[in-house]
Short mmCIF file of C-alpha atoms in Angstrom, two decimals:
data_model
loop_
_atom_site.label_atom_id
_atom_site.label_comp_id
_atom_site.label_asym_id
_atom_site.label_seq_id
_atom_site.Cartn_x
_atom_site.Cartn_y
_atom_site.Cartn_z
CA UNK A 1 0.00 0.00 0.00
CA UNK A 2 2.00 3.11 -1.28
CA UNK A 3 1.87 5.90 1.88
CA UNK A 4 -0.74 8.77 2.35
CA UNK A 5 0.55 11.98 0.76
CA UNK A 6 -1.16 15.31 1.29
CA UNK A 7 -1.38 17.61 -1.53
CA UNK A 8 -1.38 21.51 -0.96
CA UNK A 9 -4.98 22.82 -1.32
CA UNK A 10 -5.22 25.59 -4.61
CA UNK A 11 -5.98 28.25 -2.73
CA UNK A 12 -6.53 31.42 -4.53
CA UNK A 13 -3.65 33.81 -3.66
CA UNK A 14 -6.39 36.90 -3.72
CA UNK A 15 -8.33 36.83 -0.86
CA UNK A 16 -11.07 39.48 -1.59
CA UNK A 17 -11.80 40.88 -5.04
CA UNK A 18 -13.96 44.22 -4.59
CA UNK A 19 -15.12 45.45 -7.97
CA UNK A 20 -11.74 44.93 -9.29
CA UNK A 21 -9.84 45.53 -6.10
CA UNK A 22 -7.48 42.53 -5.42
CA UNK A 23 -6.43 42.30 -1.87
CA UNK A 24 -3.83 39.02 -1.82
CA UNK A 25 -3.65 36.64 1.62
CA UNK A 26 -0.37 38.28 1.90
CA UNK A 27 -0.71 41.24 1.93
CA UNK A 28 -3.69 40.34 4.89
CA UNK A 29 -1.06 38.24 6.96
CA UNK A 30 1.48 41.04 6.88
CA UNK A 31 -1.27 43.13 8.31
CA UNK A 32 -2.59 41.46 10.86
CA UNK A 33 1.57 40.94 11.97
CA UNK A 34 1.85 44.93 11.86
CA UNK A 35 -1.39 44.77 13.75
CA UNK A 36 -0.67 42.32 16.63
CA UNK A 37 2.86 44.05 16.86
CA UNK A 38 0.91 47.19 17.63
CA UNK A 39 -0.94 45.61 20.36
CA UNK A 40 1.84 44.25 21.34
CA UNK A 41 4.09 47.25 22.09
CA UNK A 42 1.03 48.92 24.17
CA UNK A 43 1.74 46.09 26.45
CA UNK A 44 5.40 46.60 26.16
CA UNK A 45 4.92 49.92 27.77
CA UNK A 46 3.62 48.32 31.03
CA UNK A 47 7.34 46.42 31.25
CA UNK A 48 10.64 48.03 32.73
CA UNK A 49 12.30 50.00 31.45
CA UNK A 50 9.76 51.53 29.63
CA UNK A 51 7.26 51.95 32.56
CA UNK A 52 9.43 54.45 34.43
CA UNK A 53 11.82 56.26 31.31
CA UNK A 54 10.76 60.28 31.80
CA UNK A 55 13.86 61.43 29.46
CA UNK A 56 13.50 63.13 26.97
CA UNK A 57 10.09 62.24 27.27
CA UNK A 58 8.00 59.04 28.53
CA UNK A 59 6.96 56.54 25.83
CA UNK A 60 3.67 56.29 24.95
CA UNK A 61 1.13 55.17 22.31
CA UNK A 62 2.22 57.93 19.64
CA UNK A 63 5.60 57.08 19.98
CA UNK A 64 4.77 53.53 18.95
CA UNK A 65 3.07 54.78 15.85
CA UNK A 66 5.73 56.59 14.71
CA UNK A 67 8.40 53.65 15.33
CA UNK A 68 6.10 51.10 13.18
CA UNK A 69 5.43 53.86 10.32
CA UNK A 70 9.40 53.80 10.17
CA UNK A 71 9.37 49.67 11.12
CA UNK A 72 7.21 49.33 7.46
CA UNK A 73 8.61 51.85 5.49
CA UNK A 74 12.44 49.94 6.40
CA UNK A 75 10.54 46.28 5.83
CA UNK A 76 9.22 47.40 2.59
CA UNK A 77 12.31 49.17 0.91
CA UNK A 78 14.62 47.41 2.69
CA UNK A 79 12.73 44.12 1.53
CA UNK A 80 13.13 44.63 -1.72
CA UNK A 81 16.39 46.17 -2.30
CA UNK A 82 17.38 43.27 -0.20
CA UNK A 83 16.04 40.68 -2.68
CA UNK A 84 17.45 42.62 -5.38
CA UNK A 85 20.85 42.58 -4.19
CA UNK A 86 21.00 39.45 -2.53
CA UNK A 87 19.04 36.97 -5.05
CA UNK A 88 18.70 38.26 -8.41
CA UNK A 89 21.36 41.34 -8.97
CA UNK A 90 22.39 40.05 -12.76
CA UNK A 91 18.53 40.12 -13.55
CA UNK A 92 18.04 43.69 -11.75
CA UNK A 93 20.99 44.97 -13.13
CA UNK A 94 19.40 44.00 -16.45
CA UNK A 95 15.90 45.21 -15.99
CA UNK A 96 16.71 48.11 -13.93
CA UNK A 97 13.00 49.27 -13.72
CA UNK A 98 11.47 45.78 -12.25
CA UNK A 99 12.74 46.91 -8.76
CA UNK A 100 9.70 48.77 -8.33
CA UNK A 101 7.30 46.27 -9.37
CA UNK A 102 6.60 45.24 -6.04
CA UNK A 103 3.29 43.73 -7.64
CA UNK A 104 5.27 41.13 -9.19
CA UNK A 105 7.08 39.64 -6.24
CA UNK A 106 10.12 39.49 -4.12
CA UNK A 107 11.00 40.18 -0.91
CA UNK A 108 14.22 39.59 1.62
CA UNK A 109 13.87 38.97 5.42
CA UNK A 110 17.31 40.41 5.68
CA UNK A 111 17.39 43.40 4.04
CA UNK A 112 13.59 44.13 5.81
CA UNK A 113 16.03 43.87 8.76
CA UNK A 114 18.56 46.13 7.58
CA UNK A 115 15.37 48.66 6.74
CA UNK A 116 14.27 48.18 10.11
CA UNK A 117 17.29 48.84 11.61
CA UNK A 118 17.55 52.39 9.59
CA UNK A 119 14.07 53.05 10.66
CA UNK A 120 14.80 52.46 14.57
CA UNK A 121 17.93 54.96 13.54
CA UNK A 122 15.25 57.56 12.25
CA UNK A 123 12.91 57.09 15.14
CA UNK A 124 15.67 57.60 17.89
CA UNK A 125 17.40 60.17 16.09
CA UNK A 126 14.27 62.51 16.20
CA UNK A 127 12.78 61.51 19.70
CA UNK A 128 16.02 61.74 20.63
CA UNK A 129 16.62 58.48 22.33
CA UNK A 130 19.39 55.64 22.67
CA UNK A 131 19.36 53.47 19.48
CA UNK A 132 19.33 50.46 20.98
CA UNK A 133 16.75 51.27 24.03
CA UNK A 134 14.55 51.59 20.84
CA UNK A 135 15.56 49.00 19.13
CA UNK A 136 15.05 46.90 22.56
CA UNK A 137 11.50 47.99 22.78
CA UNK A 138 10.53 47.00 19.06
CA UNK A 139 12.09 43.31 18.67
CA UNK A 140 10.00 41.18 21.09
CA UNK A 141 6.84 42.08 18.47
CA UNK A 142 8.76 40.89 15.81
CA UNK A 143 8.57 37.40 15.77
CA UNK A 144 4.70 37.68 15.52
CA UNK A 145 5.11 39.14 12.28
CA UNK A 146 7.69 36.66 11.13
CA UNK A 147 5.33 34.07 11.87
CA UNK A 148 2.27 35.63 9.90
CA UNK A 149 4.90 36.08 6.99
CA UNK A 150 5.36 32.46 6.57
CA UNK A 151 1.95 31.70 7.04
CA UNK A 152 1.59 33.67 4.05
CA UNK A 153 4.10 32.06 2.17
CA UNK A 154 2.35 28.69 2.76
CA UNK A 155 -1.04 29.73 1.89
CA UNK A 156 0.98 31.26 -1.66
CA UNK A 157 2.30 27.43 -1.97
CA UNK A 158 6.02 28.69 -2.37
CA UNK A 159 9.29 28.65 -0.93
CA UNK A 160 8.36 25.07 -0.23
CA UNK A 161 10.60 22.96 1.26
CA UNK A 162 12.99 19.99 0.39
CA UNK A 163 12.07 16.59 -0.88
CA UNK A 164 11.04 14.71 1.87
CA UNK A 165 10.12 10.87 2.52
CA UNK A 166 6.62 9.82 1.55
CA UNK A 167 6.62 8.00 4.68
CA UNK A 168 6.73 11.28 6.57
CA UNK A 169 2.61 12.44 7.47
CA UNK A 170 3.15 15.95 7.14
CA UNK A 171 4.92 15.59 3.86
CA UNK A 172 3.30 17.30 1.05
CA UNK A 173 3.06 18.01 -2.88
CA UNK A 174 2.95 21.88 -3.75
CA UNK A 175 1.36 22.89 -7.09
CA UNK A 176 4.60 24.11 -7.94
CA UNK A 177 7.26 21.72 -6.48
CA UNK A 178 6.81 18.88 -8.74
CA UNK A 179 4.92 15.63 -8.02
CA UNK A 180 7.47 14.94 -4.74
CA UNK A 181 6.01 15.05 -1.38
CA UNK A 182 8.66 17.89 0.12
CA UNK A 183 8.71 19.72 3.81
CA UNK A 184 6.42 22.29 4.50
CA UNK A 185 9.07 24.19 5.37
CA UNK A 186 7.12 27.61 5.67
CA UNK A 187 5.70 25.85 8.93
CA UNK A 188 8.86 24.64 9.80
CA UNK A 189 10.21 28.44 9.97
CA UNK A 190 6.75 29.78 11.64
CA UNK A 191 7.24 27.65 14.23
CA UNK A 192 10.91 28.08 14.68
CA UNK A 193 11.77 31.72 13.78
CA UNK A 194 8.26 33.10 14.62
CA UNK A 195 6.16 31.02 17.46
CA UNK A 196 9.18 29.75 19.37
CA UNK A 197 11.28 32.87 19.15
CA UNK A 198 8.71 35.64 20.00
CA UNK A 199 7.91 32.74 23.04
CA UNK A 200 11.55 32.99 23.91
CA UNK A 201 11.95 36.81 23.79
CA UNK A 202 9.03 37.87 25.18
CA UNK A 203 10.01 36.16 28.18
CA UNK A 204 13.41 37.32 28.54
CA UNK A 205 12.50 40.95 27.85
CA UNK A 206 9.53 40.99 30.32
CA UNK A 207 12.68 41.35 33.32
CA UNK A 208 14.76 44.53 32.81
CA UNK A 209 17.90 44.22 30.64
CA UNK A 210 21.07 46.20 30.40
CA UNK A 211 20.54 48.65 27.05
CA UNK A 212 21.09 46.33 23.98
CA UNK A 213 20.64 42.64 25.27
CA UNK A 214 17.16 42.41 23.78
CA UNK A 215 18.14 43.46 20.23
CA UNK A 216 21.35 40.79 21.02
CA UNK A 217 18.98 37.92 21.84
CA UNK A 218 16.81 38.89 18.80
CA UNK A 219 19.37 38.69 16.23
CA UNK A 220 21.04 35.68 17.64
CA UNK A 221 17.53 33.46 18.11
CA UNK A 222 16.71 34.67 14.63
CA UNK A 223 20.12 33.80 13.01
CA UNK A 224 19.88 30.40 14.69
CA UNK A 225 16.50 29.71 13.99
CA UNK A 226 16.47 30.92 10.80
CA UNK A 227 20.27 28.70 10.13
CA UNK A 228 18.41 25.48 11.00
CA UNK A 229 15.01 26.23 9.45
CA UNK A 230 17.10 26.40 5.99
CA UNK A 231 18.15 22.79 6.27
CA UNK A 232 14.43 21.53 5.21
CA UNK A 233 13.97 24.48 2.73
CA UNK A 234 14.13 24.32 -1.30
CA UNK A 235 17.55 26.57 -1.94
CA UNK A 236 16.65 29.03 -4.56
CA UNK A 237 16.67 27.60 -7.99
CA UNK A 238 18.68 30.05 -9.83
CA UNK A 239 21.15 30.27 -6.85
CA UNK A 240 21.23 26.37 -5.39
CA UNK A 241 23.10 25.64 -2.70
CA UNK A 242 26.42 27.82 -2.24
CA UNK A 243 29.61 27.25 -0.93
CA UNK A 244 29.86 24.48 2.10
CA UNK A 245 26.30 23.37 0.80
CA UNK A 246 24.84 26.38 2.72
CA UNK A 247 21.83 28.46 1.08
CA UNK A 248 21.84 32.26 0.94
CA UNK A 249 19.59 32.21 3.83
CA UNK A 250 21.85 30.57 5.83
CA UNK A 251 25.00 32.19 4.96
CA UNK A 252 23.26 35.96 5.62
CA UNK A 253 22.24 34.59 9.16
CA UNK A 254 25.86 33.97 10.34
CA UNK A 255 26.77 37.30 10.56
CA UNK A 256 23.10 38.39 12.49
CA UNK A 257 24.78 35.38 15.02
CA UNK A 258 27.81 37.16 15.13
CA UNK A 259 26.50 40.89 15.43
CA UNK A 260 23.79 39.53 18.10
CA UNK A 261 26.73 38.21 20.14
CA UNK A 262 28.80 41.20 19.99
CA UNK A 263 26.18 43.78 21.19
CA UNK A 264 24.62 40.80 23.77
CA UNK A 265 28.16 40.70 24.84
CA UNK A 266 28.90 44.68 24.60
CA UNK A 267 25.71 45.05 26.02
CA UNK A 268 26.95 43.31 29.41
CA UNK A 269 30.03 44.41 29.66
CA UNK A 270 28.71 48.16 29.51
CA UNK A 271 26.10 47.30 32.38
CA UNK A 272 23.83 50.13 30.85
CA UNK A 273 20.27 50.51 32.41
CA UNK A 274 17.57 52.49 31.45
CA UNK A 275 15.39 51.66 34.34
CA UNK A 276 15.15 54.81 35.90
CA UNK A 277 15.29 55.17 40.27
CA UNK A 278 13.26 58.31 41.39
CA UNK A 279 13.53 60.59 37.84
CA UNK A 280 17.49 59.43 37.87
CA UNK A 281 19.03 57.43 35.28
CA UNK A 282 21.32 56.05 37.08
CA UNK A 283 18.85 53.17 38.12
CA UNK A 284 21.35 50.51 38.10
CA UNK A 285 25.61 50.76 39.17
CA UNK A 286 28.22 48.84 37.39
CA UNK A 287 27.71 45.73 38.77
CA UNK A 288 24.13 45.30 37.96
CA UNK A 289 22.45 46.44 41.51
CA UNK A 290 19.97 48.68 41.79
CA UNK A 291 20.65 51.80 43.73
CA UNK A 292 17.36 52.46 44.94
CA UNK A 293 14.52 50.16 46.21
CA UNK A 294 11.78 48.81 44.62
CA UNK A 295 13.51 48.31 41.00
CA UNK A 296 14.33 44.98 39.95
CA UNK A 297 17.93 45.07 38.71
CA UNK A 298 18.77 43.81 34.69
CA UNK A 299 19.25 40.13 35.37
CA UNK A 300 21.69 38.11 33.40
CA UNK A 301 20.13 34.78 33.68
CA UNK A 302 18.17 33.66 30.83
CA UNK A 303 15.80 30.58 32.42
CA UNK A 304 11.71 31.52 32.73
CA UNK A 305 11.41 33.05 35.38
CA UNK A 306 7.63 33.38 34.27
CA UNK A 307 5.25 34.18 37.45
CA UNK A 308 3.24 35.09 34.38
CA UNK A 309 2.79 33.41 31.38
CA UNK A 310 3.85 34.18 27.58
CA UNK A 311 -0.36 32.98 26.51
CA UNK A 312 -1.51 35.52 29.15
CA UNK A 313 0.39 38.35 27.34
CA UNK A 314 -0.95 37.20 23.60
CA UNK A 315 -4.29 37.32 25.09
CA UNK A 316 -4.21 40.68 26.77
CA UNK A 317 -1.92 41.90 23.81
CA UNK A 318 -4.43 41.26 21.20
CA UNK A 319 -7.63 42.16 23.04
CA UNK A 320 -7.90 45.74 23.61
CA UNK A 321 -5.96 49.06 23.81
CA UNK A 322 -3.47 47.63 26.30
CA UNK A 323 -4.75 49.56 28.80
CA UNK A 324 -4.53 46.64 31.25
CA UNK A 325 -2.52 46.59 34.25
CA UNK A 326 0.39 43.95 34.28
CA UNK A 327 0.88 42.11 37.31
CA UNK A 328 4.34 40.29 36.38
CA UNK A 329 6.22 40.65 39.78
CA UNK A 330 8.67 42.76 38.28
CA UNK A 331 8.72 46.20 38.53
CA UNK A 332 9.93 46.44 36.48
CA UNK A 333 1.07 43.21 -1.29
CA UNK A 334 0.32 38.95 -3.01
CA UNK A 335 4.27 38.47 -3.83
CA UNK A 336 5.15 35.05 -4.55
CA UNK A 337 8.68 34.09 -3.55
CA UNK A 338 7.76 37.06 -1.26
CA UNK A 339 9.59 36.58 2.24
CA UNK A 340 13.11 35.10 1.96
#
C-alpha cells in the first residue's frame, strides 16, 4: 500500500476581489503581523524599562506609531532592495525598472532587517533616544510578524521545502514543487523563527535588561532559527546551494549570530540601564544592583522566570488598547517568492 501523501490545497492567492480591487492573503497576513505588533508594544509599555523612562520624554502610544510607520517603510524598501541585491542582482541589473514592481514579487527577510534597523535609527534620532533602548522595545513584536509572513508564504504554496520521505505524514506536494512530497518548510520556519522565538523573547524581555541585550537575543535566536530552518527548505533555484552546501539564507544569518553576540556581549560588559530610580538614570551601578529600592535590577540569567505566562500576554496583547494593568512581579502586497 503506497503511503498517504497530502497535496497543498489551490488556494486562490487573492483573498477578496472588490469590484476589481485585489487584496492578496499576503498582503492580509502582513497586516494582521503589523497589527498584533501594535498591540503588542502597548503592552510593552507596562514592562521596565519603559514603565518608568521620563527622558527626553516618557513613551507612549504615539511614539509607537511613529516607530512602526518607520518599522514598514524599512521592511518594505529594505525588503526589496534586499532581494534585489542578494538573489537576483544580474537580472536587476538587467531590468533596472522591475525593482519597483513590487506587484510582481520578491521580498528579503534580511534586508527588511537592515530597513528596520535604519528606521529604529530615524525614530531615535528625532525623539532623541538611545538606538538600541529603541531598538530593545521593538524586537519582542517581531517574531509575531515573522510568523504571519510564513503563514503567508504557505497559503501562496512557495518557498516550499525539500524533498522529503513519503513515509513522513506531514509531507506534502505543492502545485509548484513537482509531483514529490517535500517539507512544509514555511511551517517549519513559523514555528521556529516566529512562534518559538517571540515565546523565547518575550520572556526574557519581560525582566529589565542592560541597554542592547534584547536586540542581542533577537538577532542571535533569529540567526539560529532561521540557520536550521534552511536545512528543510528548497535553496533558490537560480542560486542552489552555495559554498559548504549552505543556502543564501543561511549564509546571511551567520553574521546576524555574530553581530547579536557582539552587542549581547557589549551590552553586558557596559552594564547600561535604562530603568530609571526616582527621575534618575542612574537606576542601576556597574555591577548590575539597583541603587534604589523597589527596582528589579537587569538580570543576566536567561531561564523563565515566568510568574506570568507568555499565553496571558498574547491574550491581553491582542484584546484591547493595552490599557490593562500587568501584574508580572517585576517592577519592572500577493508576492510570490515574497519573504526570503
Amino acid at each position: 500500500m503506497a503511503p498517504l501523501v497530502l497535496t497543498f490545497p489551490d488556494i486562490d492567492p487573492v483573498a477578496i476581489n472588490i469590484f476589481g480591487l485585489k487584496i492578496h492573503w499576503y498582503a492580509i497576513m502582513y497586516l494582521i503581523g503589523f497589527v498584533v505588533a501594535y498591540f503588542l508594544l502597548r503592552r510593552r509599555l507596562k514592562h521596565e524599562p519603559y514603565r518608568s523612562i521620563t527622558k527626553p520624554d516618557k513613551w507612549s502610544p504615539a511614539d509607537i506609531e511613529d516607530l512602526l510607520l518607520y518599522a514598514i517603510a524599512g521592511v518594505i524598501v529594505g525588503g526589496r532592495l534586499g532581494y534585489v541585491l542578494f538573489y537576483k542582482p544580474g537580472f536587476y541589473l538587467a531590468n533596472p525598472l522591475d525593482v519597483i514592481k513590487l506587484w510582481d514579487g520578491g521580498m528579503s527577510f534580511h534586508g527588511g532587517a537592515i530597513g528596520v534597523i535604519v528606521g529604529i535609527a530615524v525614530h531615535a534620532f528625532i525623539k532623541k533616544r538611545p538606538f538600541l533602548q529603541v531598538g530593545d522595545f521593538l524586537v519582542p513584536a517581531v517574531p509575531f510578524g515573522l510568523m504571519a509572513g510564513r503563514i503567508g508564504n504557505f497559503i501562496n504554496g512557495e518557498l516550499w521545502g525539500r524533498e522529503a520521505s513519503a513515509d513522513l505524514p506531514w509531507a506534502m506536494i505543492f502545485p509548484t514543487g513537482g509531483d514529490v512530497p517535500r517539507h512544509p518548510s514555511q511551517l517549519y520556519q513559523a514555528l521556529l523563527e516566529g512562534l518559538l522565538l517571540f515565546v523565547l523573547l518575550w520572556l526574557y524581555a519581560r525582566k529589565p535588561r542592560y541597554r542592547g541585550q534584547v536586540a542581542g537575543a533577537f538577532l542571535i535566536g533569529y540567526g539560529v532559527f532561521r540557520f536550521i530552518g534552511e536545512f528543510w527548505r528548497e535553496p533558490d533555484a537560480y542560486l542552489g546551494l552555495l559554498s559548504m552546501g549552505f543556502s543564501m539564507g543561511q549564509w546571511l544569518s551567520i553574521p546576524m549570530v555574530v553581530a547579536g553576540l557582539i552587542i549581547w556581549t557589549w551590552a553586558r560588559t557596559q552594564a547600561i540601564s535604562d530603568v530609571e530610580v526616582g527621575g534618575s538614570d542612574d537606576a542601576v551601578d556597574g555591577h548590575g544592583e539597583a541603587e534604589g529600592d523597589g527596582v528589579d535590577a537587569p538580570v543576566e540569567d536567561n531561564s523563565a522566570e515566568t510568574e506570568d505566562h507568555a499565553s496571558d500576554d498574547i491574550a491581553n496583547a491582542t484584546h484591547g488598547s493595552g490599557e490593562t494593568t500587568v501584574d508580572d512581579g517585576s517592577s519592572s502586497p500577493e508576492l510570490p517568492e515574497s519573504n526570503r
